[in-house]
mmCIF file of C-alpha atoms in Angstrom:
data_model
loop_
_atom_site.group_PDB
_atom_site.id
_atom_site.type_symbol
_atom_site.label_atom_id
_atom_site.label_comp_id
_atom_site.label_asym_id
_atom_site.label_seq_id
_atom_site.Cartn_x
_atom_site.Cartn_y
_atom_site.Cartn_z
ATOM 1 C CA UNK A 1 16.524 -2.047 -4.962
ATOM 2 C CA UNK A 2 13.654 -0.233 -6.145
ATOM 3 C CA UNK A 3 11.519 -3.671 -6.325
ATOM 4 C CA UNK A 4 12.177 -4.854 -2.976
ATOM 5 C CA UNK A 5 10.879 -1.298 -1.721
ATOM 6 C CA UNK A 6 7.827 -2.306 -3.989
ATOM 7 C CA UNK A 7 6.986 -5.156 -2.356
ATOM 8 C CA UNK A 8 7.553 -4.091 1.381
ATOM 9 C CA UNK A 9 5.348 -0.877 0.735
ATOM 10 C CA UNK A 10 2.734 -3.798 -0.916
ATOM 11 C CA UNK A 11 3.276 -5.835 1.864
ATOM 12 C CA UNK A 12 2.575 -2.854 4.261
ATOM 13 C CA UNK A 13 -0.334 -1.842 2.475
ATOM 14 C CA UNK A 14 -2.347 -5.346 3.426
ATOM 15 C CA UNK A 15 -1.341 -5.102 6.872
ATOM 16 C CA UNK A 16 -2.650 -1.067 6.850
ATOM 17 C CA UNK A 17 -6.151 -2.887 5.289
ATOM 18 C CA UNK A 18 -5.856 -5.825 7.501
ATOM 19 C CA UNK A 19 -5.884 -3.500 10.756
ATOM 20 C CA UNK A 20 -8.259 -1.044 9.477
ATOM 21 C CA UNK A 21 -10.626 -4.081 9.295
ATOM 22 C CA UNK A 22 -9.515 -5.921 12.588
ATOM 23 C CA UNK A 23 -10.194 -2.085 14.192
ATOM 24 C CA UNK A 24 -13.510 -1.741 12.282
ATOM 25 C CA UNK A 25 -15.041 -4.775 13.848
ATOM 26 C CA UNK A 26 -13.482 -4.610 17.613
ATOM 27 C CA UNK A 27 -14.344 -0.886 17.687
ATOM 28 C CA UNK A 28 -18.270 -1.511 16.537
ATOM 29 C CA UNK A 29 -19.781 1.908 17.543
ATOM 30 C CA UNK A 30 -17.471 3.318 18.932
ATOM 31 C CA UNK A 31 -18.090 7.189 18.175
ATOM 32 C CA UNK A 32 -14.437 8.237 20.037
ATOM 33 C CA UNK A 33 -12.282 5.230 18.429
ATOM 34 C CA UNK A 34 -10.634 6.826 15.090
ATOM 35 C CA UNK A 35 -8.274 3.847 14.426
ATOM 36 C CA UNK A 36 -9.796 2.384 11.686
ATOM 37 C CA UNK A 37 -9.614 5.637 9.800
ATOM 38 C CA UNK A 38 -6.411 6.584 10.870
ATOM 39 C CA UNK A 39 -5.384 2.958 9.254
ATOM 40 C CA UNK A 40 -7.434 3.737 5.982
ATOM 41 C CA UNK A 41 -5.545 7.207 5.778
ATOM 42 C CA UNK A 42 -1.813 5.616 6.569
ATOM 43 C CA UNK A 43 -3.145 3.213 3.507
ATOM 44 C CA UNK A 44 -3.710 6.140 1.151
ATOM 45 C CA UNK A 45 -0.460 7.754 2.262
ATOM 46 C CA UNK A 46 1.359 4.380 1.257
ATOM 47 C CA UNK A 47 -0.249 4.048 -2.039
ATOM 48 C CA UNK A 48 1.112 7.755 -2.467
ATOM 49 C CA UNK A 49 4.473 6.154 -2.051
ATOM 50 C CA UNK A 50 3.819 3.270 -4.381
ATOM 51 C CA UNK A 51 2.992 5.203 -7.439
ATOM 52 C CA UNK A 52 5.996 7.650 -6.537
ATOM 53 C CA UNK A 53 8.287 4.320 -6.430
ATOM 54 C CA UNK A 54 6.823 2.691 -9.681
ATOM 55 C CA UNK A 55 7.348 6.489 -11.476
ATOM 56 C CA UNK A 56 10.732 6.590 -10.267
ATOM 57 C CA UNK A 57 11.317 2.845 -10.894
ATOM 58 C CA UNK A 58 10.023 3.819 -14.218
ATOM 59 C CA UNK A 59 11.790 6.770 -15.112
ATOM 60 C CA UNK A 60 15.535 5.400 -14.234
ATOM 61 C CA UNK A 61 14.402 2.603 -16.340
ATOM 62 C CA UNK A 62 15.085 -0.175 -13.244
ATOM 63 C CA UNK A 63 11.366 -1.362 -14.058
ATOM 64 C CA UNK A 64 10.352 -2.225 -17.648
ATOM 65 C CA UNK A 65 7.455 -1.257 -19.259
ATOM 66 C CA UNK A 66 7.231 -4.331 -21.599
ATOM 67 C CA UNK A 67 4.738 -6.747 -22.299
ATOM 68 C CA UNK A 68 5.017 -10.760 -23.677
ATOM 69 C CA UNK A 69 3.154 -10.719 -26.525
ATOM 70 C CA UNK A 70 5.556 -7.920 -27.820
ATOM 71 C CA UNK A 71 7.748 -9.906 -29.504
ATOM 72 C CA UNK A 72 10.554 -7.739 -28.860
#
């Protein structure tokens, strides 16, 4: 459960970045337009949520903390 929340908030993370930069170059000088940092700040409140998801993911022990060369 916790890993398919992962990957939509990863998914929704490109399309913040994606917009911020489709709004950066349609908005060119645009003093008034604030949508490309209202994108960039909904992307920083989403990567809030990511690290609170991989610490709780973590901390129930639903995502490992292992690596291959381990052994183990």
């Amino acid at each position: 459960m916790i890993k398919t929340l992962i990957y939509i908030d990863v998914f929704l993370i490109f399309l913040s970045l994606g917009s911020a930069l489709y709004f950066l170059i349609v908005d060119q000088g645009k003093v008034e337009s604030k949508r490309t940092a209202h994108s960039l700040g909904f992307r920083v409140a989403l990567a809030v949520i990511l690290i609170i998801l991989v610490t709780i993911g973590l901390i129930t022990g639903e995502l490992g903390n292992s690596v291959p060369w381990d052994g183990s």
